[in-house]
Tab-separated table of C-alpha atoms in Angstrom:
chain	number	residue	atom	x	y	z
A	6	MET	CA	-0.622	-52.607	60.014
A	7	LEU	CA	-2.594	-49.392	60.072
A	8	VAL	CA	0.606	-47.403	60.582
A	9	GLU	CA	1.329	-48.079	56.893
A	10	TYR	CA	-1.631	-45.878	56.017
A	11	LEU	CA	-0.288	-42.822	57.863
A	12	PRO	CA	1.967	-41.728	54.971
A	13	ILE	CA	-1.098	-41.810	52.698
A	14	LEU	CA	-2.921	-39.440	55.045
A	15	LEU	CA	0.135	-37.191	55.060
A	16	PHE	CA	0.247	-37.314	51.261
A	17	ILE	CA	-3.448	-36.377	51.022
A	18	ALA	CA	-2.827	-33.455	53.380
A	19	ALA	CA	0.169	-32.274	51.341
A	20	ALA	CA	-1.723	-32.542	48.037
A	21	ALA	CA	-4.759	-30.740	49.479
A	22	LEU	CA	-2.496	-28.021	50.853
A	23	PHE	CA	-0.886	-27.539	47.448
A	24	ALA	CA	-4.242	-27.473	45.630
A	25	GLY	CA	-5.917	-25.149	48.117
A	26	GLY	CA	-2.848	-22.932	48.408
A	27	SER	CA	-2.387	-22.390	44.701
A	28	ILE	CA	-6.114	-21.752	44.112
A	29	LEU	CA	-6.151	-19.244	46.965
A	30	LEU	CA	-2.938	-17.611	45.775
A	31	SER	CA	-4.225	-17.131	42.243
A	32	SER	CA	-7.501	-15.631	43.503
A	33	LEU	CA	-5.411	-13.113	45.453
A	34	ALA	CA	-2.850	-12.463	42.714
A	35	GLY	CA	-5.208	-12.148	39.769
A	36	PRO	CA	-7.277	-9.102	38.873
A	37	TRP	CA	-10.980	-8.957	39.822
A	38	ARG	CA	-13.023	-6.844	37.405
A	39	PRO	CA	-16.310	-8.673	36.896
A	40	PHE	CA	-19.231	-7.456	34.799
A	41	ALA	CA	-22.445	-9.224	33.844
A	42	GLU	CA	-21.397	-10.304	30.335
A	43	LYS	CA	-18.072	-11.659	31.500
A	44	LEU	CA	-19.714	-13.825	34.129
A	45	GLU	CA	-22.203	-15.370	31.716
A	46	PRO	CA	-21.626	-19.029	30.875
A	47	TYR	CA	-19.901	-19.403	27.509
A	48	GLU	CA	-22.256	-20.100	24.649
A	49	CYS	CA	-20.231	-19.194	21.564
A	50	GLY	CA	-20.809	-15.456	22.060
A	51	MET	CA	-24.611	-15.603	22.056
A	52	ALA	CA	-26.673	-14.751	25.124
A	53	PRO	CA	-27.195	-18.019	27.016
A	54	VAL	CA	-30.590	-19.633	26.456
A	55	GLY	CA	-32.210	-21.015	29.612
A	56	MET	CA	-30.515	-22.952	32.355
A	57	ALA	CA	-27.853	-25.516	31.593
A	58	ARG	CA	-29.120	-28.151	33.997
A	59	GLU	CA	-31.808	-29.579	31.782
A	60	ARG	CA	-32.891	-33.145	31.151
A	61	PHE	CA	-30.310	-35.376	29.579
A	62	SER	CA	-30.370	-38.773	27.898
A	63	VAL	CA	-31.655	-41.624	30.047
A	64	LYS	CA	-28.845	-43.729	28.544
A	65	PHE	CA	-26.420	-42.289	31.057
A	66	TYR	CA	-28.467	-43.802	33.898
A	67	LEU	CA	-28.463	-47.153	32.151
A	68	VAL	CA	-24.683	-47.078	31.843
A	69	ALA	CA	-24.376	-46.188	35.518
A	70	MET	CA	-26.609	-49.104	36.555
A	71	LEU	CA	-24.738	-51.578	34.359
A	72	PHE	CA	-21.484	-50.268	35.797
A	73	ILE	CA	-22.620	-50.951	39.367
A	74	ILE	CA	-23.508	-54.551	38.499
A	75	PHE	CA	-20.215	-55.330	36.803
A	76	ASP	CA	-18.069	-53.354	39.206
A	77	ILE	CA	-19.368	-55.451	42.088
A	78	GLU	CA	-18.441	-58.520	40.100
A	79	ILE	CA	-14.881	-57.231	39.801
A	80	ILE	CA	-14.733	-56.480	43.519
A	81	PHE	CA	-15.586	-60.144	44.156
A	82	LEU	CA	-12.935	-61.244	41.666
A	83	PHE	CA	-10.067	-59.399	43.383
A	84	PRO	CA	-9.861	-61.417	46.659
A	85	TRP	CA	-10.504	-64.583	44.672
A	86	ALA	CA	-7.544	-63.765	42.409
A	87	VAL	CA	-5.225	-63.218	45.385
A	88	ILE	CA	-5.742	-66.712	46.855
A	89	PHE	CA	-6.497	-68.365	43.536
A	90	LYS	CA	-3.464	-70.688	43.581
A	91	GLU	CA	-4.550	-72.143	46.929
A	92	LEU	CA	-8.142	-72.662	45.799
A	93	GLY	CA	-7.185	-74.657	42.708
A	94	TRP	CA	-9.803	-76.181	40.405
A	95	PHE	CA	-12.500	-75.815	43.077
A	96	GLY	CA	-12.059	-72.040	43.005
A	97	PHE	CA	-11.924	-72.050	39.220
A	98	PHE	CA	-15.301	-73.734	38.815
A	99	GLU	CA	-16.939	-71.787	41.634
A	100	MET	CA	-15.913	-68.472	40.091
A	101	GLY	CA	-16.601	-69.847	36.620
A	102	GLY	CA	-20.251	-70.294	37.591
A	103	PHE	CA	-20.421	-66.759	38.979
A	104	VAL	CA	-18.822	-65.245	35.879
A	105	LEU	CA	-21.106	-67.324	33.650
A	106	VAL	CA	-24.205	-65.860	35.307
A	107	LEU	CA	-22.890	-62.350	34.731
A	108	VAL	CA	-21.916	-63.098	31.133
A	109	LEU	CA	-25.493	-64.303	30.575
A	110	GLY	CA	-26.643	-61.008	32.069
A	111	LEU	CA	-24.382	-59.110	29.690
A	112	ALA	CA	-25.690	-61.165	26.761
A	113	TYR	CA	-29.252	-60.364	27.822
A	114	VAL	CA	-28.560	-56.637	28.028
A	115	TRP	CA	-26.815	-56.778	24.664
A	116	ARG	CA	-29.734	-58.659	23.061
A	117	LYS	CA	-32.230	-56.195	24.524
A	118	GLY	CA	-30.294	-53.328	22.940
A	119	GLY	CA	-29.100	-51.881	26.255
A	120	LEU	CA	-25.601	-51.460	24.845
A	121	GLU	CA	-26.701	-49.632	21.679
A	122	TRP	CA	-26.085	-45.947	22.094
A	123	ASP	CA	-28.128	-44.636	19.150
A	124	GLU	CA	-31.063	-47.142	18.937
A	125	PRO	CA	-30.650	-48.282	15.319
A	126	GLU	CA	-34.247	-49.541	14.749
A	127	ARG	CA	-35.953	-46.302	15.667
A	128	ALA	CA	-33.317	-44.230	13.902
A	129	ALA	CA	-33.960	-46.230	10.713
A	130	VAL	CA	-37.728	-45.648	10.907
A	131	ASP	CA	-37.215	-41.955	11.522
A	132	GLY	CA	-34.759	-41.798	8.652
A	133	GLU	CA	-37.305	-43.331	6.267
A	134	SER	CA	-40.061	-40.892	7.125
A	135	ARG	CA	-37.679	-37.989	6.780
A	136	THR	CA	-36.394	-39.060	3.354
A	137	VAL	CA	-37.263	-36.418	0.796
A	138	PRO	CA	-38.378	-37.647	-2.681
A	139	THR	CA	-35.653	-37.146	-5.267
A	140	GLU	CA	-37.677	-34.953	-7.640
A	141	GLN	CA	-38.495	-32.581	-4.766
A	142	ARG	CA	-34.827	-32.329	-3.810
A	143	ALA	CA	-33.758	-31.631	-7.369
A	144	GLY	CA	-36.205	-28.717	-7.568
A	145	THR	CA	-34.456	-26.743	-4.836
A	146	GLY	CA	-31.140	-26.546	-6.689
A	147	PHE	CA	-29.557	-23.644	-8.491
A	148	ARG	CA	-31.098	-24.398	-11.881
B	21	MET	CA	7.958	-44.830	64.485
B	22	MET	CA	9.238	-41.254	64.301
B	23	GLY	CA	11.974	-42.369	61.920
B	24	PHE	CA	9.386	-44.068	59.706
B	25	LEU	CA	7.239	-40.932	59.612
B	26	LEU	CA	10.213	-38.662	58.945
B	27	ALA	CA	11.311	-40.892	56.094
B	28	ALA	CA	7.753	-40.829	54.774
B	29	VAL	CA	7.603	-37.024	54.917
B	30	PHE	CA	10.914	-36.806	53.068
B	31	LYS	CA	9.765	-39.248	50.387
B	32	ILE	CA	6.416	-37.471	49.999
B	33	ALA	CA	8.155	-34.132	49.489
B	34	LEU	CA	10.546	-35.695	46.970
B	35	VAL	CA	7.843	-37.560	45.017
B	36	MET	CA	5.471	-34.600	44.986
B	37	GLY	CA	8.170	-32.217	43.809
B	38	LEU	CA	9.309	-34.665	41.174
B	39	VAL	CA	5.803	-35.359	39.869
B	40	LEU	CA	4.855	-31.674	39.701
B	41	LEU	CA	8.083	-30.824	37.895
B	42	ALA	CA	7.568	-33.745	35.539
B	43	VAL	CA	3.991	-32.590	34.875
B	44	ALA	CA	5.184	-29.095	34.036
B	45	TYR	CA	7.742	-30.359	31.564
B	46	LEU	CA	5.397	-33.031	30.238
B	47	THR	CA	3.238	-30.261	28.771
B	48	LEU	CA	6.310	-28.975	26.924
B	49	LEU	CA	7.367	-32.481	25.895
B	50	GLU	CA	3.923	-33.204	24.504
B	51	ARG	CA	3.839	-30.003	22.468
B	52	LYS	CA	7.377	-30.574	21.223
B	53	VAL	CA	6.810	-34.207	20.244
B	54	ILE	CA	3.495	-33.505	18.544
B	55	GLY	CA	5.152	-30.544	16.823
B	56	ASP	CA	7.894	-32.802	15.506
B	57	ILE	CA	5.401	-35.418	14.353
B	58	GLN	CA	3.441	-32.736	12.482
B	59	VAL	CA	6.655	-31.273	11.033
B	60	ARG	CA	6.618	-27.964	12.888
B	61	PHE	CA	8.694	-26.578	15.755
B	62	GLY	CA	6.416	-26.465	18.776
B	63	PRO	CA	7.228	-23.881	21.467
B	64	SER	CA	10.630	-22.386	20.746
B	65	ARG	CA	10.484	-18.716	21.836
B	66	VAL	CA	10.683	-18.797	25.630
B	67	GLY	CA	14.229	-19.759	26.530
B	68	PRO	CA	16.458	-22.183	24.580
B	69	PHE	CA	14.261	-24.825	22.846
B	70	GLY	CA	11.276	-23.337	24.701
B	71	LEU	CA	12.576	-24.775	27.968
B	72	LEU	CA	11.150	-21.927	30.040
B	73	GLN	CA	7.689	-22.267	28.482
B	74	PRO	CA	6.137	-24.274	31.384
B	75	ILE	CA	7.335	-21.651	33.872
B	76	ALA	CA	5.936	-18.837	31.755
B	77	ASP	CA	2.625	-20.692	31.457
B	78	GLY	CA	2.511	-21.246	35.206
B	79	ILE	CA	3.148	-17.603	36.035
B	80	LYS	CA	0.596	-16.478	33.475
B	81	LEU	CA	-2.072	-18.788	34.903
B	82	LEU	CA	-1.337	-17.648	38.438
B	83	PHE	CA	-2.029	-14.005	37.552
B	84	LYS	CA	-5.170	-14.586	35.481
B	85	GLU	CA	-8.579	-13.447	36.639
B	86	ASP	CA	-10.452	-16.067	38.617
B	87	ILE	CA	-13.958	-16.162	37.116
B	88	VAL	CA	-16.957	-17.897	38.687
B	89	PRO	CA	-19.908	-17.780	36.263
B	90	THR	CA	-23.314	-16.560	37.409
B	91	ASN	CA	-25.653	-19.257	38.698
B	92	ALA	CA	-22.722	-21.614	39.142
B	93	ASP	CA	-22.738	-23.671	42.303
B	94	ARG	CA	-19.979	-21.650	43.899
B	95	PHE	CA	-18.734	-24.089	46.511
B	96	ILE	CA	-18.630	-27.131	44.209
B	97	PHE	CA	-17.198	-25.033	41.392
B	98	ILE	CA	-14.182	-24.117	43.538
B	99	PHE	CA	-13.980	-27.549	45.149
B	100	ALA	CA	-14.033	-29.661	41.951
B	101	PRO	CA	-10.504	-28.909	40.647
B	102	ALA	CA	-9.029	-30.035	43.970
B	103	VAL	CA	-11.164	-33.197	43.921
B	104	SER	CA	-9.753	-33.977	40.528
B	105	PHE	CA	-6.153	-33.077	41.442
B	106	ILE	CA	-5.653	-34.770	44.840
B	107	PRO	CA	-6.421	-38.383	43.752
B	108	ALA	CA	-4.159	-37.975	40.721
B	109	LEU	CA	-1.268	-37.187	43.043
B	110	ILE	CA	-1.808	-39.602	45.937
B	111	VAL	CA	-1.795	-42.641	43.645
B	112	PHE	CA	2.005	-42.340	43.773
B	113	ALA	CA	1.971	-43.272	47.486
B	114	VAL	CA	2.136	-47.002	46.767
B	115	ILE	CA	4.192	-47.105	43.563
B	116	PRO	CA	7.667	-48.612	44.067
B	117	PHE	CA	10.250	-46.380	42.383
B	118	GLY	CA	13.145	-48.600	43.437
B	119	PRO	CA	13.969	-51.648	45.625
B	120	SER	CA	13.526	-49.724	48.887
B	121	PHE	CA	12.002	-46.520	47.548
B	122	VAL	CA	8.268	-46.668	48.050
B	123	ILE	CA	6.367	-44.202	50.239
B	124	THR	CA	4.319	-46.931	51.849
B	125	ASP	CA	3.864	-50.606	51.014
B	126	ILE	CA	0.285	-51.525	51.920
B	127	ASN	CA	-0.976	-55.047	51.278
B	128	VAL	CA	-3.922	-53.845	49.153
B	129	GLY	CA	-1.782	-51.536	47.008
B	130	LEU	CA	-3.424	-52.287	43.668
B	131	LEU	CA	-6.923	-51.976	45.109
B	132	TYR	CA	-5.894	-48.643	46.615
B	133	VAL	CA	-4.721	-47.430	43.204
B	134	PHE	CA	-8.068	-48.308	41.627
B	135	ALA	CA	-10.089	-46.895	44.511
B	136	VAL	CA	-8.243	-43.579	44.450
B	137	GLY	CA	-7.945	-43.471	40.678
B	138	SER	CA	-11.692	-43.738	40.188
B	139	LEU	CA	-12.281	-40.814	42.546
B	140	GLY	CA	-10.991	-38.522	39.811
B	141	VAL	CA	-14.257	-38.898	37.917
B	142	TYR	CA	-16.047	-37.036	40.722
B	143	GLY	CA	-13.975	-33.947	40.064
B	144	ILE	CA	-14.968	-33.996	36.404
B	145	VAL	CA	-18.675	-34.620	36.987
B	146	LEU	CA	-18.894	-32.014	39.740
B	147	ALA	CA	-17.049	-29.474	37.584
B	148	GLY	CA	-19.372	-30.143	34.666
B	149	TRP	CA	-22.482	-29.839	36.798
B	150	ALA	CA	-21.409	-26.857	38.894
B	151	SER	CA	-20.428	-24.676	35.919
B	152	ASN	CA	-24.012	-24.073	34.778
B	153	SER	CA	-22.834	-24.292	31.182
B	154	LYS	CA	-24.349	-26.663	28.638
B	155	TYR	CA	-20.991	-27.655	27.218
B	156	SER	CA	-19.598	-28.370	30.662
B	157	LEU	CA	-22.569	-30.512	31.634
B	158	LEU	CA	-22.418	-32.535	28.409
B	159	GLY	CA	-18.661	-32.969	28.751
B	160	GLY	CA	-18.942	-34.032	32.369
B	161	LEU	CA	-21.685	-36.558	31.650
B	162	ARG	CA	-19.889	-38.052	28.697
B	163	SER	CA	-16.739	-38.250	30.702
B	164	ALA	CA	-18.475	-40.033	33.575
B	165	ALA	CA	-20.107	-42.604	31.307
B	166	GLN	CA	-16.858	-43.199	29.459
B	167	MET	CA	-14.616	-43.525	32.513
B	168	VAL	CA	-17.111	-45.745	34.266
B	169	SER	CA	-17.392	-48.054	31.243
B	170	TYR	CA	-13.679	-48.462	30.719
B	171	GLU	CA	-12.960	-48.864	34.412
B	172	LEU	CA	-14.505	-52.332	34.194
B	173	SER	CA	-12.050	-53.551	31.583
B	174	LEU	CA	-9.218	-51.784	33.395
B	175	GLY	CA	-10.004	-53.593	36.644
B	176	LEU	CA	-10.370	-56.941	34.894
B	177	SER	CA	-7.206	-56.582	32.823
B	178	VAL	CA	-4.921	-56.559	35.887
B	179	LEU	CA	-6.513	-59.637	37.491
B	180	GLY	CA	-4.254	-61.955	35.526
B	181	VAL	CA	-1.217	-60.299	37.099
B	182	VAL	CA	-2.780	-60.577	40.568
B	183	MET	CA	-3.486	-64.267	40.046
B	184	MET	CA	0.062	-64.982	38.926
B	185	THR	CA	1.581	-63.077	41.841
B	186	GLY	CA	-0.943	-63.974	44.538
B	187	SER	CA	-0.671	-60.515	46.076
B	188	LEU	CA	-2.107	-57.028	45.662
B	189	SER	CA	1.021	-55.321	47.015
B	190	LEU	CA	2.814	-53.528	44.193
B	191	VAL	CA	6.188	-54.254	45.850
B	192	ASP	CA	5.426	-57.994	45.757
B	193	ILE	CA	4.270	-57.735	42.140
B	194	VAL	CA	7.540	-56.107	41.072
B	195	GLU	CA	9.673	-58.548	43.049
B	196	ALA	CA	7.874	-61.510	41.473
B	197	GLN	CA	9.028	-60.260	38.062
B	198	GLY	CA	12.767	-60.576	38.837
B	199	GLY	CA	14.980	-63.035	36.951
B	200	ASN	CA	14.736	-64.526	33.484
B	201	TRP	CA	12.983	-67.305	31.610
B	202	TYR	CA	15.462	-69.626	29.841
B	203	GLY	CA	18.142	-67.092	30.765
B	204	ILE	CA	17.144	-64.544	28.098
B	205	PHE	CA	13.540	-63.383	28.409
B	206	PRO	CA	12.989	-61.134	31.427
B	207	LYS	CA	10.235	-62.499	33.684
B	208	TRP	CA	7.986	-59.549	32.967
B	209	ASN	CA	4.216	-59.988	33.139
B	210	VAL	CA	3.790	-58.477	29.687
B	211	ILE	CA	4.816	-61.798	28.101
B	212	PRO	CA	2.321	-64.187	29.738
B	213	GLN	CA	-0.286	-61.426	30.093
B	214	PHE	CA	-0.010	-59.798	26.689
B	215	LEU	CA	-3.765	-59.582	26.107
B	216	GLY	CA	-4.218	-58.146	29.602
B	217	PHE	CA	-1.505	-55.590	28.822
B	218	VAL	CA	-3.178	-54.488	25.584
B	219	ILE	CA	-6.571	-54.176	27.306
B	220	PHE	CA	-4.922	-52.243	30.134
B	221	MET	CA	-3.283	-49.793	27.739
B	222	ILE	CA	-6.484	-49.156	25.741
B	223	SER	CA	-8.718	-48.716	28.767
B	224	SER	CA	-6.237	-46.551	30.604
B	225	ASN	CA	-6.054	-44.328	27.533
B	226	ALA	CA	-9.832	-44.003	27.774
B	227	GLU	CA	-9.637	-43.396	31.531
B	228	LEU	CA	-7.206	-40.561	30.895
B	229	ASN	CA	-9.668	-38.935	28.467
B	230	ARG	CA	-6.890	-38.662	25.934
B	231	ALA	CA	-7.115	-38.968	22.165
B	232	PRO	CA	-8.498	-41.094	20.536
B	233	PHE	CA	-10.882	-41.203	23.527
B	234	ASP	CA	-10.955	-37.458	24.246
B	235	LEU	CA	-14.685	-37.021	23.655
B	236	PRO	CA	-15.300	-35.310	26.998
B	237	GLU	CA	-13.317	-32.353	25.713
B	238	ALA	CA	-13.940	-32.749	22.005
B	239	GLU	CA	-13.000	-29.192	21.043
B	240	THR	CA	-14.908	-29.211	17.788
B	241	GLU	CA	-18.272	-29.803	19.438
B	242	LEU	CA	-17.989	-29.128	23.183
B	243	VAL	CA	-15.551	-26.164	23.277
B	244	ALA	CA	-13.491	-27.677	26.116
B	245	GLY	CA	-15.907	-30.027	27.852
B	246	PHE	CA	-16.099	-29.957	31.609
B	247	HIS	CA	-13.526	-27.186	32.112
B	248	THR	CA	-15.004	-24.674	29.637
B	249	GLU	CA	-15.870	-22.198	32.400
B	250	TYR	CA	-12.654	-22.535	34.372
B	251	SER	CA	-9.847	-20.009	34.357
B	252	SER	CA	-6.689	-19.209	36.251
B	253	MET	CA	-5.223	-21.748	38.694
B	254	LYS	CA	-8.436	-23.788	38.840
B	255	PHE	CA	-8.044	-24.474	35.128
B	256	ALA	CA	-4.404	-25.361	35.746
B	257	MET	CA	-5.478	-27.868	38.426
B	258	PHE	CA	-7.396	-29.878	35.824
B	259	PHE	CA	-4.389	-29.875	33.558
B	260	LEU	CA	-2.045	-30.881	36.376
B	261	ALA	CA	-4.456	-33.693	37.270
B	262	GLU	CA	-4.648	-34.889	33.693
B	263	TYR	CA	-0.893	-35.053	33.248
B	264	ALA	CA	-0.258	-36.438	36.748
B	265	ASN	CA	-2.754	-39.184	35.908
B	266	MET	CA	-0.858	-39.874	32.717
B	267	ILE	CA	2.388	-40.343	34.660
B	268	ALA	CA	0.577	-42.440	37.276
B	269	VAL	CA	-0.884	-44.755	34.655
B	270	SER	CA	2.510	-45.085	32.963
B	271	ALA	CA	4.109	-45.908	36.326
B	272	LEU	CA	1.369	-48.442	37.039
B	273	ALA	CA	1.787	-50.097	33.635
B	274	THR	CA	5.535	-50.272	34.270
B	275	THR	CA	4.997	-51.786	37.714
B	276	LEU	CA	2.416	-54.344	36.688
B	277	PHE	CA	3.605	-55.437	33.272
B	278	LEU	CA	7.204	-54.356	32.631
B	279	GLY	CA	8.854	-55.463	35.857
B	280	GLY	CA	8.967	-52.049	37.554
B	281	TRP	CA	12.534	-51.178	38.513
B	282	GLN	CA	13.898	-54.593	37.481
B	283	GLY	CA	16.584	-54.501	34.813
B	284	PRO	CA	20.268	-55.241	34.236
B	285	LEU	CA	23.306	-52.926	34.520
B	286	LEU	CA	21.624	-49.567	35.143
B	287	PRO	CA	20.446	-48.540	38.637
B	288	PRO	CA	16.831	-49.581	39.405
B	289	VAL	CA	15.440	-46.041	39.607
B	290	VAL	CA	16.853	-45.262	36.164
B	291	TRP	CA	15.209	-48.369	34.731
B	292	PHE	CA	11.927	-47.379	36.310
B	293	LEU	CA	12.039	-43.828	34.947
B	294	LEU	CA	13.101	-45.050	31.497
B	295	LYS	CA	10.132	-47.419	31.257
B	296	VAL	CA	7.734	-44.756	32.511
B	297	PHE	CA	9.091	-42.342	29.924
B	298	GLY	CA	8.550	-44.970	27.242
B	299	PHE	CA	4.877	-45.244	28.146
B	300	ILE	CA	4.439	-41.477	28.279
B	301	PHE	CA	5.977	-41.192	24.824
B	302	LEU	CA	3.591	-43.893	23.614
B	303	PHE	CA	0.600	-41.928	24.931
B	304	ILE	CA	1.767	-38.777	23.148
B	305	TRP	CA	2.435	-40.714	19.962
B	306	VAL	CA	-1.044	-42.244	20.038
B	307	ARG	CA	-2.575	-38.803	20.506
B	308	ALA	CA	-0.678	-37.415	17.539
B	309	THR	CA	-1.588	-40.328	15.292
B	310	LEU	CA	-5.177	-41.441	15.847
B	311	PRO	CA	-8.383	-39.521	15.085
B	312	ARG	CA	-11.162	-39.275	17.670
B	313	PHE	CA	-13.802	-41.990	18.102
B	314	ARG	CA	-17.501	-41.374	17.658
B	315	TYR	CA	-19.387	-41.666	20.943
B	316	ASP	CA	-21.460	-44.754	20.063
B	317	GLN	CA	-18.299	-46.454	18.744
B	318	LEU	CA	-16.576	-45.673	22.011
B	319	MET	CA	-19.304	-47.104	24.230
B	320	GLY	CA	-19.798	-50.086	21.934
B	321	PHE	CA	-16.084	-50.869	21.931
B	322	GLY	CA	-15.851	-50.713	25.718
B	323	TRP	CA	-18.892	-52.856	26.472
B	324	LYS	CA	-18.987	-55.273	23.545
B	325	VAL	CA	-15.296	-55.851	22.827
B	326	LEU	CA	-13.071	-54.985	25.763
B	327	LEU	CA	-15.312	-56.259	28.587
B	328	PRO	CA	-15.891	-59.773	27.154
B	329	LEU	CA	-12.219	-59.958	26.123
B	330	ALA	CA	-11.045	-58.999	29.611
B	331	LEU	CA	-13.394	-61.540	31.233
B	332	ALA	CA	-12.172	-64.235	28.859
B	333	ASN	CA	-8.592	-63.284	29.686
B	334	VAL	CA	-9.247	-63.756	33.416
B	335	MET	CA	-10.784	-67.216	33.020
B	336	PHE	CA	-8.182	-68.268	30.444
B	337	THR	CA	-5.330	-67.158	32.734
B	338	ALA	CA	-6.908	-69.034	35.627
B	339	ALA	CA	-7.130	-72.250	33.600
B	340	ALA	CA	-3.581	-71.806	32.275
B	341	ILE	CA	-2.159	-71.343	35.781
B	342	LEU	CA	-3.853	-74.504	37.007
B	343	ILE	CA	-2.837	-76.604	33.993
B	344	LEU	CA	0.789	-75.462	34.053
B	345	ALA	CA	1.121	-75.772	37.845
C-alpha cells in the first residue's frame, strides 16, 4: 500500500540533505573574492555581447509538441502491456488501431518535413544563390 | 511498521553510501580505461595507481570559489544542480540488488523509474537558462530536445519486457527471469527481447548525454554546455548526477534484460554488481571508441529510426506472445 512509498520519501529527503549540505558547505569553505570581470558570463574571453536569453530556433517547440503527443501514447501503452496476456487478441487489435493512428500521424509529420532539422529544400536554394562563380574565386588566390 | 522503516533507513544509508563511493571511483575508472584504450596512463600521481585521485578532486572542488554570474537567476542557478542530482539518486529506491535486498518494492516500479528519471532534464534546462550564458542556454536546449526525443524510444523499448512479465514491479521482473530454457540458456529477457535491448542501450546512452550523443556538452563548440558557468560543489553535483545516472541505467538494464541478481554459483549480489559493472564498462568503451554525432543526424536517428523500430518491436512482441501462448 502507500506505506511502500515512505522509504522513497525518506530517500528524497536524504538525497536533498546531501545535495543542499554539500552546496552550502562549499559556499562556506571556498574563498569569496568577486570582481566584475570574474562574474561575467564566459564568452571565450571577450566582453559578453547582449543578453543570453535571446530567441532560439522554433524547432525546439516542435520537438516538444511531438514529444507530448507520443509520450501520452506510451503512457496508454503501459497499463495495456501489464494486462496484455488477459486481453488476448481483442487487446492486440484494439491497441493496434490506436498505434496505427499514431503511426499515420508520425508519417504525416515526417512527410511534412517536421522531422528534418536543417530544412534541406531551403538550404539548397540558399546554397545556390550563395555559390560564387569559379573565375571569381580563382582571382582571389595567391597568384 | 517501525521495523520496516528502520530497515528502510539502513538500506537507504547503505545504498546512498555505496552509490556515491561508486560514482567517485567511476570517474577514476573512466579516466583509467580511456587512458588505456588511448595508450596512455591516465591519472597515476595521487596515491598508488591514482587511487586517491577522486578524493583529491572532491576536496579541491569543495574549497573552490562558488561563482554566481551577474544577471543569472540566482535562486534557480543554485537550485538546478540539486534538481539534477536528487532524481539520479532516488531511482535506486526500487532496484532489487538481491533476492530480499530492495529498498521498497512498489507495484509501479518501472513507471516510477521513468517518471523520476525524466525529471533530470529539468535540472539541465533550468541550469542552462539560469546561467545567462549563451553556451549554457544552447546546451540546455539541445539537451532537452535530445533527452525528450530519446525518452520515447526508451519507454517503448521496455514494453516488451512488461508484456512478457505482466507486471511493472522490478522484483517481479527479475523473478520471472529465473531458470533456464532447454536447461542451458538462462531465461533472461535479452534473448527474446534482443531488439528491445539494443534500442534500450542506444536511447539510454542518449539519455545520459554521453558520447556519441554528448552534443549538449560538445566541448569543441559549446565550451561545456549547460554547466559552463558552474564552479565548486554545484559543478560537482552535475558530475555526480551524470555518473549516478550511468550506474542507474546500468542497474536498470541488468534488471530488465540480464536477469538482475539471477545467476549460478556466486551470491546474487555479486552477480548483480558484476553485470552492472559490465554495462558501465560498455558505456566507457563506447565513449572511447565512437565520434560525436551531428545534431540533425541525432534527431533524425531518434525520430525516424529508433521510434518506428521500437513501436514495431512492441506490436511484434504482442503478436508473438499471443501466437506462442
